[in-house]
Tab-separated table of C-alpha atoms (C1' of nucleotides) in Angstrom:
chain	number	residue	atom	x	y	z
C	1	UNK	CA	0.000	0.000	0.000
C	2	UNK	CA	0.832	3.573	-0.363
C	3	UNK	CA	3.280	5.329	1.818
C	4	UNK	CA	0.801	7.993	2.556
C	5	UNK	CA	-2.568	7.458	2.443
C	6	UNK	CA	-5.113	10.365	1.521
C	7	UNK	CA	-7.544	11.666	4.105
C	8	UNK	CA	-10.347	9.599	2.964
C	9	UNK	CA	-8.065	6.692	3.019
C	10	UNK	CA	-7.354	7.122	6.873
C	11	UNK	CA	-11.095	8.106	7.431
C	12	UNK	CA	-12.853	5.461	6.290
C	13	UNK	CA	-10.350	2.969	7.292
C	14	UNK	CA	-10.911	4.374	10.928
C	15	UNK	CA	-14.636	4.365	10.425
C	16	UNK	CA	-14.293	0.352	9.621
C	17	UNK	CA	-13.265	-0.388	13.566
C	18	UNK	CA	-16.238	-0.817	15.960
C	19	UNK	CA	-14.452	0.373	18.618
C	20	UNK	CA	-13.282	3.167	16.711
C	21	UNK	CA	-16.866	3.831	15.591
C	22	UNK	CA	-18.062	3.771	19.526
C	23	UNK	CA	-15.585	6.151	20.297
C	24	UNK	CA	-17.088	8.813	18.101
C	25	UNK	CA	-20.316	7.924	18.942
C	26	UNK	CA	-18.838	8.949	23.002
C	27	UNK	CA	-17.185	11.763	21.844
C	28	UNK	CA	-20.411	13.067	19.845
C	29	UNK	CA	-21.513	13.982	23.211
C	30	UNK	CA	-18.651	15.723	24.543
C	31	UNK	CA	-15.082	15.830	24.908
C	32	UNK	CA	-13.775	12.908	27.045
C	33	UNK	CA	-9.855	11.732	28.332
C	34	UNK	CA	-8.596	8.938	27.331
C	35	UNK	CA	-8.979	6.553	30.440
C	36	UNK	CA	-12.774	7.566	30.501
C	37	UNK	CA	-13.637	6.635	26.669
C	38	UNK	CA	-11.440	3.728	27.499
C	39	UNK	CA	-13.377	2.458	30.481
C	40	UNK	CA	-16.227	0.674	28.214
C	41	UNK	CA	-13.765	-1.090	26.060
C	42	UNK	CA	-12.216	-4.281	27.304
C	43	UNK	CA	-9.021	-3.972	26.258
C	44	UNK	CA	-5.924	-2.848	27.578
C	45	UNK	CA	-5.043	0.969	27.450
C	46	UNK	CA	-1.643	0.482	24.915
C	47	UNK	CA	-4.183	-0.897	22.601
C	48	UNK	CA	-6.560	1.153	23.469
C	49	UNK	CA	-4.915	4.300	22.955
C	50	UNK	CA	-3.722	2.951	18.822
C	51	UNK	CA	-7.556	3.300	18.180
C	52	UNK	CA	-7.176	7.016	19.915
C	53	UNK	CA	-4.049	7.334	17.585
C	54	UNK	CA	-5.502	6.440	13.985
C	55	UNK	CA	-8.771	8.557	14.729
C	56	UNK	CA	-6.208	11.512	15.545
C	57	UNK	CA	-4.459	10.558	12.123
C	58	UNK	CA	-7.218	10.609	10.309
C	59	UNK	CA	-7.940	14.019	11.423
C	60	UNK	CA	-11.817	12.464	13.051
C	61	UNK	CA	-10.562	13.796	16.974
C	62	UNK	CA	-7.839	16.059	18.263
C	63	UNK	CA	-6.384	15.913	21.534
C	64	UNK	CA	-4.326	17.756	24.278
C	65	UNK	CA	-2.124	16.621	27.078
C	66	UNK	CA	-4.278	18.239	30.124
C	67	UNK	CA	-2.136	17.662	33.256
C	68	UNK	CA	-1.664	13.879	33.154
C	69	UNK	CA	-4.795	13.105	31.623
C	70	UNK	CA	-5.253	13.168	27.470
C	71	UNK	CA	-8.216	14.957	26.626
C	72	UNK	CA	-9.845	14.405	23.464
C	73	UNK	CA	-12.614	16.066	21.462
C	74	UNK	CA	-14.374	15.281	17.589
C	75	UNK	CA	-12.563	17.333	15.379
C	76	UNK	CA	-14.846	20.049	13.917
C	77	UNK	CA	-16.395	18.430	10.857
C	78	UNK	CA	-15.040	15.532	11.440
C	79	UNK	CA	-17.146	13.327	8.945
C	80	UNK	CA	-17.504	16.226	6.508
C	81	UNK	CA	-15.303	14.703	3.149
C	82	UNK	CA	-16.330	11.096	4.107
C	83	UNK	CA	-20.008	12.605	3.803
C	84	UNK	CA	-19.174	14.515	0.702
C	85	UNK	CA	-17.778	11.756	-1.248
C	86	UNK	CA	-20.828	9.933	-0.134
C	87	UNK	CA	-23.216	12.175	-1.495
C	88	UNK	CA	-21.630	13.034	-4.769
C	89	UNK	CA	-21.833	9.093	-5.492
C	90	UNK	CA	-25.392	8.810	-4.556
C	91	UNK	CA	-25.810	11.857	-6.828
C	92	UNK	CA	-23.999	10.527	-9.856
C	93	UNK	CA	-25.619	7.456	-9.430
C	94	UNK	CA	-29.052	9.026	-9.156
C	95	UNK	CA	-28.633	10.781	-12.198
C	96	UNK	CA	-29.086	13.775	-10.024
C	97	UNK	CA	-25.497	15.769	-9.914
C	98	UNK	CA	-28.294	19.191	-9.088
C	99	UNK	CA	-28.807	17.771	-5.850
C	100	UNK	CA	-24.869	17.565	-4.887
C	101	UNK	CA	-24.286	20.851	-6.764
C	102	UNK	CA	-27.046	22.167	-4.187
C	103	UNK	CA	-26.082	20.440	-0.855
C	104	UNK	CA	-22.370	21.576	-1.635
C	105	UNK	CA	-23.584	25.376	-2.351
C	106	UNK	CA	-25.539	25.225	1.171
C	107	UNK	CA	-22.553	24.150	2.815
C	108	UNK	CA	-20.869	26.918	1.649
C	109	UNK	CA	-23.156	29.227	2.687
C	110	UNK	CA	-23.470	27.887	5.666
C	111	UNK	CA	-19.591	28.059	6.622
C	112	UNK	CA	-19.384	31.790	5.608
C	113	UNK	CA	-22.458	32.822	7.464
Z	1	UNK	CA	-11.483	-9.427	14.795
Z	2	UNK	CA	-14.848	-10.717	15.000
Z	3	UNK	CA	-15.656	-13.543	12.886
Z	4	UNK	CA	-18.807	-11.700	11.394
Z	5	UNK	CA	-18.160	-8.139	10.623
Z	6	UNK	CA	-21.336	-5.657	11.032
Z	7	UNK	CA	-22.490	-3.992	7.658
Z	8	UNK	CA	-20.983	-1.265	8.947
Z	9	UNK	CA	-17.641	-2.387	9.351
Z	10	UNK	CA	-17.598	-4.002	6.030
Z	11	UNK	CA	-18.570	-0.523	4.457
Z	12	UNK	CA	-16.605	1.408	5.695
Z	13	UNK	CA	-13.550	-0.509	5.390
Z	14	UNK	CA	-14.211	-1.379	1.944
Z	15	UNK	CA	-14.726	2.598	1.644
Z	16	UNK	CA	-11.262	2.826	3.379
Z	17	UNK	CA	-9.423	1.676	-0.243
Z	18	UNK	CA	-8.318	3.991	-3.206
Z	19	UNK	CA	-8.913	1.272	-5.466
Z	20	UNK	CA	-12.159	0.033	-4.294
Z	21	UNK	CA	-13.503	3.934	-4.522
Z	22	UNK	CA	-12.401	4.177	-7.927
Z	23	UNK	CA	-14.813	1.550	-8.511
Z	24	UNK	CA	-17.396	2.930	-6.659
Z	25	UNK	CA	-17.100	5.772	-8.804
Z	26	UNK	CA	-17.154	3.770	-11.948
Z	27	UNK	CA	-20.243	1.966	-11.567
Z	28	UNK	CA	-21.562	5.197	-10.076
Z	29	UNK	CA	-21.496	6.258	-13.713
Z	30	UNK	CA	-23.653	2.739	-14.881
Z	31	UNK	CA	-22.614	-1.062	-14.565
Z	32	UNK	CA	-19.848	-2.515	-16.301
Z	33	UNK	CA	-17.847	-5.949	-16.615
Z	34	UNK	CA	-14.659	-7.132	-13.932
Z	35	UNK	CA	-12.034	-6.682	-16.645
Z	36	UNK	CA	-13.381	-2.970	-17.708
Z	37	UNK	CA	-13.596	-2.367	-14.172
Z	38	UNK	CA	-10.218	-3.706	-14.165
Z	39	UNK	CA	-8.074	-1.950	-16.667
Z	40	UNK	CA	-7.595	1.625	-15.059
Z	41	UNK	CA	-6.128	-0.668	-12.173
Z	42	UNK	CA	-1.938	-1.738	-12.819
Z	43	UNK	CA	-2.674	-4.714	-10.547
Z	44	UNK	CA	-2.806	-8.383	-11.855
Z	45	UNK	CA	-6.692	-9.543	-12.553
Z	46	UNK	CA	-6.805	-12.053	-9.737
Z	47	UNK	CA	-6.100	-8.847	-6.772
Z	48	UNK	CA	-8.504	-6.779	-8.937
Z	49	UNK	CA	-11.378	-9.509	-8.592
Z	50	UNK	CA	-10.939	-9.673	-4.517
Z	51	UNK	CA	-11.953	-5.978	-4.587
Z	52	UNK	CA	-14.814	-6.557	-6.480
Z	53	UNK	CA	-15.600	-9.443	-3.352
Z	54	UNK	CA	-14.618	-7.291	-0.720
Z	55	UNK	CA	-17.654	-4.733	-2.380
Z	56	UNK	CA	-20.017	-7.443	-2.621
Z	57	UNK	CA	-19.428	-8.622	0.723
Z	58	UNK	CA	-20.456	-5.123	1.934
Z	59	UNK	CA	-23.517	-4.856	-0.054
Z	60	UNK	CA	-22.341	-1.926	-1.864
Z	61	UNK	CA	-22.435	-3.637	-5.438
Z	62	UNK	CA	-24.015	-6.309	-7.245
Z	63	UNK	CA	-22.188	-8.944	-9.311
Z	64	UNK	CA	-24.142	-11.340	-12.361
Z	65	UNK	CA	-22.544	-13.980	-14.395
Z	66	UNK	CA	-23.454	-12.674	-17.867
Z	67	UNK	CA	-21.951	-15.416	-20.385
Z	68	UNK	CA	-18.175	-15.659	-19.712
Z	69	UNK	CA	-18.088	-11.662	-18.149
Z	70	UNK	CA	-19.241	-11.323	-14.888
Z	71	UNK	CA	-21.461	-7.672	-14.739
Z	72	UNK	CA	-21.213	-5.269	-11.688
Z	73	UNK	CA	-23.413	-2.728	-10.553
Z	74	UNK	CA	-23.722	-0.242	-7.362
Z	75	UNK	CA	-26.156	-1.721	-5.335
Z	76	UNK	CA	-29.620	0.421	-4.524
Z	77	UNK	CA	-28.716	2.844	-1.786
Z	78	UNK	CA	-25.493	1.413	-1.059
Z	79	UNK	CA	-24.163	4.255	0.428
Z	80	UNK	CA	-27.379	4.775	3.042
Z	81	UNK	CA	-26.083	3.219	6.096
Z	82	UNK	CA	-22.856	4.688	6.216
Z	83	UNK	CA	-24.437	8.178	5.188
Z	84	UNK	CA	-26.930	7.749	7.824
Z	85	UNK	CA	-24.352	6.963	10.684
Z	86	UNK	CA	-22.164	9.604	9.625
Z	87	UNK	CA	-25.407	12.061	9.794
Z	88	UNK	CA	-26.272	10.653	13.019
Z	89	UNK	CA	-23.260	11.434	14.845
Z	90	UNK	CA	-22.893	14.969	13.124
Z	91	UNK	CA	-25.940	15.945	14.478
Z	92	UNK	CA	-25.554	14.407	17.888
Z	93	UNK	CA	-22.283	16.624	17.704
Z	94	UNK	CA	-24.349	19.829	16.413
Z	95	UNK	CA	-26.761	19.603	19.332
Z	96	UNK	CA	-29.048	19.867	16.698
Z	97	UNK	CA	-30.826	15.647	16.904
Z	98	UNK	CA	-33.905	17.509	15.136
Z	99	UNK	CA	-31.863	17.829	11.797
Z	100	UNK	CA	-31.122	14.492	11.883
Z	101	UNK	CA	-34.632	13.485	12.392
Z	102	UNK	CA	-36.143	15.389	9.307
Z	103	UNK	CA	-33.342	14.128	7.468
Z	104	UNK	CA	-35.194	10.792	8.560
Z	105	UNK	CA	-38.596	11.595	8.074
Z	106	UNK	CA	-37.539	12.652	4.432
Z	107	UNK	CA	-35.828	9.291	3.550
Z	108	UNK	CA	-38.833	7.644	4.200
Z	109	UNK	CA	-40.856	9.671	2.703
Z	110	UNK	CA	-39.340	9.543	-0.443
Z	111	UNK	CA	-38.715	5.491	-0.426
Z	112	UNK	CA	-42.876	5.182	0.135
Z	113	UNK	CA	-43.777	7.307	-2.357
O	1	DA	C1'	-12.613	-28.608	-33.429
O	2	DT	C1'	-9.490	-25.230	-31.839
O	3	DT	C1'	-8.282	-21.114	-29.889
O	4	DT	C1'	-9.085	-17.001	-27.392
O	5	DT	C1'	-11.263	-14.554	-23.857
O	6	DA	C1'	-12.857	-13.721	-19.286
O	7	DC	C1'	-12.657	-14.979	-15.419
O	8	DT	C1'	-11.581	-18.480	-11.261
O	9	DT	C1'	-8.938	-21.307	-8.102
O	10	DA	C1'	-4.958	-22.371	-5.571
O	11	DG	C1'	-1.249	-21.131	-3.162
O	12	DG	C1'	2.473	-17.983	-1.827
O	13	DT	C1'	4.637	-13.409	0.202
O	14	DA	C1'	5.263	-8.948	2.646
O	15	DT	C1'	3.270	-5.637	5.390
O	16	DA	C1'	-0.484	-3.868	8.287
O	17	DT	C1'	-3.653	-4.371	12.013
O	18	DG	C1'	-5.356	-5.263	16.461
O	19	DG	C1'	-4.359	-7.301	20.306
O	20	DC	C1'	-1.051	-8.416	24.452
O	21	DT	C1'	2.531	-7.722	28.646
O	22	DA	C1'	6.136	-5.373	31.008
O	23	DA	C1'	8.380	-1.475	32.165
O	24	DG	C1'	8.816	3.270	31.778
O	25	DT	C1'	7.520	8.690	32.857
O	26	DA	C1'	5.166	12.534	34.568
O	27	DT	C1'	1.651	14.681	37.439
O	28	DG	C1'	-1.708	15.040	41.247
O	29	DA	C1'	-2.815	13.564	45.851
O	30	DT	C1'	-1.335	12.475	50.634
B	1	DA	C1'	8.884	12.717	50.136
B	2	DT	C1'	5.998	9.001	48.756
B	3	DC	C1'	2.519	6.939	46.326
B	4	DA	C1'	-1.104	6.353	43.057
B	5	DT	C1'	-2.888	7.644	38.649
B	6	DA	C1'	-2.851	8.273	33.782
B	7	DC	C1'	-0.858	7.570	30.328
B	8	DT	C1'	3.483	6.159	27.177
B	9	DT	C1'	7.094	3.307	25.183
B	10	DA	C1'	8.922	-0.931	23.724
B	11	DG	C1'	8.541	-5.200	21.998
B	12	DC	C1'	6.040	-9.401	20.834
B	13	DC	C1'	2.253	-12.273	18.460
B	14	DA	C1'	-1.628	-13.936	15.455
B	15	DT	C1'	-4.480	-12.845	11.833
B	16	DA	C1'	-5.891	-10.012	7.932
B	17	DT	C1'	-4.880	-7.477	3.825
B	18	DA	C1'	-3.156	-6.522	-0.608
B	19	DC	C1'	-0.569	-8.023	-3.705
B	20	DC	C1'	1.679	-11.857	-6.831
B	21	DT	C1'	2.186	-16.173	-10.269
B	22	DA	C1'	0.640	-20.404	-12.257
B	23	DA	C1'	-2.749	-23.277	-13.624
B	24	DG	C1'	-7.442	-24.183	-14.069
B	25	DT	C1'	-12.570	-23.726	-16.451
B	26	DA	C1'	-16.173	-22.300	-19.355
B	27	DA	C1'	-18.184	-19.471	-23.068
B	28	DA	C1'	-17.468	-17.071	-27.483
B	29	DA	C1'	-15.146	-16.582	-31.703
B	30	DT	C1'	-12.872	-18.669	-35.678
DNA sequence: ATTTTACTTAGGTATATGGCTAAGTATGAT
DNA sequence: ATCATACTTAGCCATATACCTAAGTAAAAT
């Protein structure tokens, strides 16, 4: 495989862990440290903390040493080009490219608003 | 791993490969056979084809023998789970579980009709 | 009938992934 | 100052993944 793999690469790759996925589903709610998201996982933390590490990688969380604890947060739209490549292929596929063109210009709006 | 992936996993970690999105996008455009599928792709036929499996396997394309060529197509809302659970956790994130819900009520809405 | 085409099967390799334990380090609590 | 907590680093292991070649098989073309 590539060297470096592209964001959606990472993303989706990440997105294809449960545990991963359950960890975004926590952090949805609010920022959490590492020992806390860890806690419903049975796992040991040093494997615990490599799902922390891809998610970071793929740019889906950030986090910051806080005193000893590692706080970590969903990274602000997080699931934004996973969702875009989505739609576009939904679009394409429904023969509708309007639609796309459309949810693409109201995201744009959106963002400068 | 698990011995039975979710749907989910399967998606997204069939999403999580270059070459398997290049496909995606392919048949987005209408169906076509394993070796046109195939020839953008340097890689010898028998890699190519486990792709096309790994796809299948995550119900995000079709596959019929047709003769000696074996014909692929995106499968009907392929993309709808992993759209909806990247939706989902957005809007949990947004504070805003109302979008999400419309977004919903308009799915179905459309798939009755 | 023979050959070509379009896969398909079988089996092999290198690297990546997801898990582990043991032994750090650094910070907050006592 | 000592101890407990919350990671962090290092190193190991089994399985999965993404590729390969070689040798089938079955349908279409000649």
């Amino acid at each position: 495989m590539a060297k470096y793999d592209s964001t959606l690469d990472l993303c989706f790759a990440a997105l294809g862990d449960p545990t991963r996925r359950m960890i975004l589903q926590r952090l949805a709610r609010g920022e959490a440290t590492a020992s806390e998201l860890a806690e419903p996982h049975a796992m040991a933390l040093p494997s615990f903390m490599e799902h922390l590490k891809k998610l970071e990688a793929a740019g889906l969380i950030s986090s910051e040493k806080k005193g000893r604890t590692r706080v970590c947060e969903l990274a602000p739209d997080a699931f934004t080009p996973a969702k875009n490549w989505l739609t576009e292929q939904s679009a394409i596929w429904d023969g509708r490219l309007d639609q796309f063109d459309d949810y693409v210009t109201n995201l744009t709006k959106e963002r400068n608003k």
